[in-house]
Amino acid sequence: MQTSTLDSNLLITEAYAAYRILGINYVYSRTNEYMLAEDLVQDAFVRLMGYKQIICKDTVQGMFFTVLRNLLFDYLRRHYKQQEVTTYLYDHTATCTNESESLVVAADLEEHERMRLEKLPEKRRTVYMMSRFEDKSAGDIAQELNLSLRTVETHLYIIRKEIREYMRQCI
């Protein structure tokens, strides 16, 4: 049964008086924000104004709470999505900061490592630098420097032990 525009306005006005507080309590119980609850209830009644042709006394309450529930769900979806994005950005920024700090610490340690290498005998330094910075295997280093594999391994063992001890003191 369709009602006239005047009757529809009267129904919405009566529904506003009857269901406003219930709607506010409904939204407030889920958000703990009174101003938001008032805003969503008002928005729900404004939306009802757009449904004047299909509103009647029997459907106004159900339509109001359906519209209100949908508005609340839309708000909560946006709110939690925003919270998720904010959390991601915060975590990502913290990670970037930690990565930046890690890069600074790593550069500092590498500088100390290079300073320690300056004090080594030339042959041992060359063996270590080829292994550490050029990613060459002990066999490749032995072949390139015309040394025995066992000599290269001994140099690497000694220098790595010295570097580890030096780094522990730096840290």
Short mmCIF file of C-alpha atoms in Angstrom, two decimals:
data_model
loop_
_atom_site.label_atom_id
_atom_site.label_comp_id
_atom_site.label_asym_id
_atom_site.label_seq_id
_atom_site.Cartn_x
_atom_site.Cartn_y
_atom_site.Cartn_z
CA MET A 1 0.00 0.00 0.00
CA GLN A 2 1.54 3.28 -1.11
CA THR A 3 1.22 6.40 0.93
CA SER A 4 1.32 10.01 -0.07
CA THR A 5 4.41 12.16 0.42
CA LEU A 6 2.73 13.96 3.34
CA ASP A 7 1.92 10.66 5.03
CA SER A 8 5.46 9.39 4.38
CA ASN A 9 6.96 12.51 5.95
CA LEU A 10 4.68 12.08 8.95
CA LEU A 11 5.68 8.39 9.28
CA ILE A 12 9.38 9.28 9.16
CA THR A 13 8.86 12.07 11.72
CA GLU A 14 7.03 9.69 14.05
CA ALA A 15 9.67 7.01 13.53
CA TYR A 16 12.38 9.55 14.33
CA ALA A 17 10.71 10.37 17.63
CA ALA A 18 10.07 6.71 18.46
CA TYR A 19 13.33 5.04 17.31
CA ARG A 20 16.00 7.73 17.56
CA ILE A 21 17.15 6.79 21.08
CA LEU A 22 17.01 3.05 20.30
CA GLY A 23 19.12 3.63 17.20
CA ILE A 24 21.66 5.71 19.10
CA ASN A 25 21.93 3.05 21.80
CA TYR A 26 22.33 0.35 19.14
CA VAL A 27 25.22 2.13 17.42
CA TYR A 28 26.78 3.35 20.68
CA SER A 29 26.85 -0.19 22.07
CA ARG A 30 29.00 -1.24 19.11
CA THR A 31 31.26 1.80 18.75
CA ASN A 32 31.40 3.55 22.14
CA GLU A 33 31.19 6.88 20.28
CA TYR A 34 28.07 8.88 21.06
CA MET A 35 28.55 11.55 18.39
CA LEU A 36 29.09 8.89 15.75
CA ALA A 37 25.92 7.12 16.92
CA GLU A 38 23.90 10.33 16.56
CA ASP A 39 25.35 10.97 13.09
CA LEU A 40 24.61 7.47 11.82
CA VAL A 41 21.04 7.58 13.16
CA GLN A 42 20.47 10.92 11.46
CA ASP A 43 21.95 9.56 8.22
CA ALA A 44 19.64 6.56 8.43
CA PHE A 45 16.58 8.83 8.66
CA VAL A 46 17.84 10.94 5.77
CA ARG A 47 18.15 7.76 3.70
CA LEU A 48 14.61 6.81 4.67
CA MET A 49 13.49 10.07 3.10
CA GLY A 50 14.64 8.64 -0.22
CA TYR A 51 12.34 5.63 0.21
CA LYS A 52 9.12 7.62 0.64
CA GLN A 53 7.29 5.68 -2.06
CA ILE A 54 7.72 2.29 -0.35
CA ILE A 55 7.45 3.27 3.31
CA CYS A 56 4.35 2.41 5.24
CA LYS A 57 3.52 2.10 8.92
CA ASP A 58 4.36 -1.63 8.92
CA THR A 59 7.77 -1.29 7.25
CA VAL A 60 9.21 1.95 8.66
CA GLN A 61 10.77 0.37 11.78
CA GLY A 62 12.34 -2.54 9.90
CA MET A 63 13.63 -0.29 7.15
CA PHE A 64 15.10 2.16 9.65
CA PHE A 65 17.04 -0.51 11.52
CA THR A 66 18.15 -2.21 8.30
CA VAL A 67 19.46 1.08 6.91
CA LEU A 68 21.10 1.89 10.25
CA ARG A 69 22.73 -1.53 10.48
CA ASN A 70 24.09 -1.19 6.93
CA LEU A 71 25.46 2.28 7.66
CA LEU A 72 27.10 0.96 10.82
CA PHE A 73 28.67 -1.98 8.96
CA ASP A 74 29.96 0.35 6.25
CA TYR A 75 31.45 2.63 8.87
CA LEU A 76 33.08 -0.29 10.74
CA ARG A 77 34.49 -1.72 7.51
CA ARG A 78 36.06 1.63 6.62
CA HIS A 79 37.29 2.13 10.18
CA TYR A 80 39.01 -1.25 10.42
CA LYS A 81 40.43 -0.94 6.93
CA GLN A 82 41.89 2.44 7.86
CA GLN A 83 43.25 0.98 11.08
CA GLU A 84 44.81 -1.88 9.12
CA VAL A 85 46.47 0.54 6.70
CA THR A 86 47.69 2.74 9.55
CA THR A 87 49.12 -0.26 11.38
CA TYR A 88 50.82 -1.47 8.21
CA LEU A 89 52.33 1.96 7.59
CA TYR A 90 53.51 2.20 11.19
CA ASP A 91 55.03 -1.29 11.11
CA HIS A 92 56.59 -0.65 7.71
CA THR A 93 58.04 2.68 8.87
CA ALA A 94 59.41 1.03 12.00
CA THR A 95 60.93 -1.72 9.85
CA CYS A 96 62.47 0.84 7.52
CA THR A 97 63.90 2.68 10.49
CA ASN A 98 65.30 -0.56 11.88
CA GLU A 99 66.68 -1.43 8.46
CA SER A 100 68.29 2.00 8.21
CA GLU A 101 69.84 1.60 11.64
CA SER A 102 71.02 -1.88 10.71
CA LEU A 103 72.62 -0.54 7.55
CA VAL A 104 74.45 2.13 9.53
CA VAL A 105 75.67 -0.41 12.09
CA ALA A 106 76.73 -2.81 9.30
CA ALA A 107 78.65 -0.03 7.54
CA ASP A 108 80.34 0.89 10.80
CA LEU A 109 81.34 -2.72 11.45
CA GLU A 110 82.63 -3.08 7.91
CA GLU A 111 84.75 0.04 8.42
CA HIS A 112 86.24 -1.48 11.58
CA GLU A 113 86.86 -4.71 9.70
CA ARG A 114 88.73 -2.83 6.96
CA MET A 115 90.78 -0.93 9.57
CA ARG A 116 91.80 -4.26 11.11
CA LEU A 117 92.74 -5.61 7.69
CA GLU A 118 95.18 -2.74 7.21
CA LYS A 119 97.27 -4.14 10.08
CA LEU A 120 97.59 -7.64 8.60
CA PRO A 121 100.47 -9.03 6.56
CA GLU A 122 99.86 -8.44 2.86
CA LYS A 123 99.45 -12.11 1.82
CA ARG A 124 96.94 -12.83 4.62
CA ARG A 125 95.02 -9.62 3.84
CA THR A 126 94.83 -10.52 0.15
CA VAL A 127 93.55 -14.03 0.92
CA TYR A 128 90.91 -12.68 3.29
CA MET A 129 89.75 -9.91 0.94
CA MET A 130 89.42 -12.33 -1.97
CA SER A 131 87.35 -14.66 0.19
CA ARG A 132 85.23 -12.05 1.95
CA PHE A 133 84.70 -9.31 -0.63
CA GLU A 134 85.13 -11.17 -3.93
CA ASP A 135 83.31 -14.35 -2.82
CA LYS A 136 86.06 -16.62 -4.05
CA SER A 137 86.48 -20.13 -2.72
CA ALA A 138 89.67 -21.32 -1.05
CA GLY A 139 90.46 -23.40 -4.14
CA ASP A 140 90.10 -20.40 -6.46
CA ILE A 141 92.31 -18.25 -4.20
CA ALA A 142 94.96 -20.97 -4.01
CA GLN A 143 95.03 -21.29 -7.77
CA GLU A 144 95.12 -17.53 -8.38
CA LEU A 145 97.89 -16.83 -5.83
CA ASN A 146 99.86 -20.02 -6.57
CA LEU A 147 99.51 -21.24 -3.00
CA SER A 148 98.54 -24.63 -1.69
CA LEU A 149 94.92 -25.11 -0.69
CA ARG A 150 96.01 -25.93 2.87
CA THR A 151 97.95 -22.64 3.13
CA VAL A 152 94.94 -20.62 2.01
CA GLU A 153 92.68 -22.47 4.47
CA THR A 154 95.17 -21.80 7.28
CA HIS A 155 95.34 -18.09 6.41
CA LEU A 156 91.53 -17.89 6.34
CA TYR A 157 91.19 -19.73 9.65
CA ILE A 158 93.68 -17.43 11.41
CA ILE A 159 92.37 -14.16 9.98
CA ARG A 160 88.71 -15.04 10.58
CA LYS A 161 89.54 -15.82 14.20
CA GLU A 162 91.40 -12.49 14.55
CA ILE A 163 88.58 -10.53 12.91
CA ARG A 164 85.95 -12.17 15.15
CA GLU A 165 87.94 -11.27 18.26
CA TYR A 166 88.44 -7.72 17.03
CA MET A 167 84.71 -7.33 16.24
CA ARG A 168 83.72 -8.59 19.69
CA GLN A 169 85.84 -5.81 21.17
CA CYS A 170 84.23 -3.27 18.87
CA ILE A 171 80.74 -4.33 19.84
#
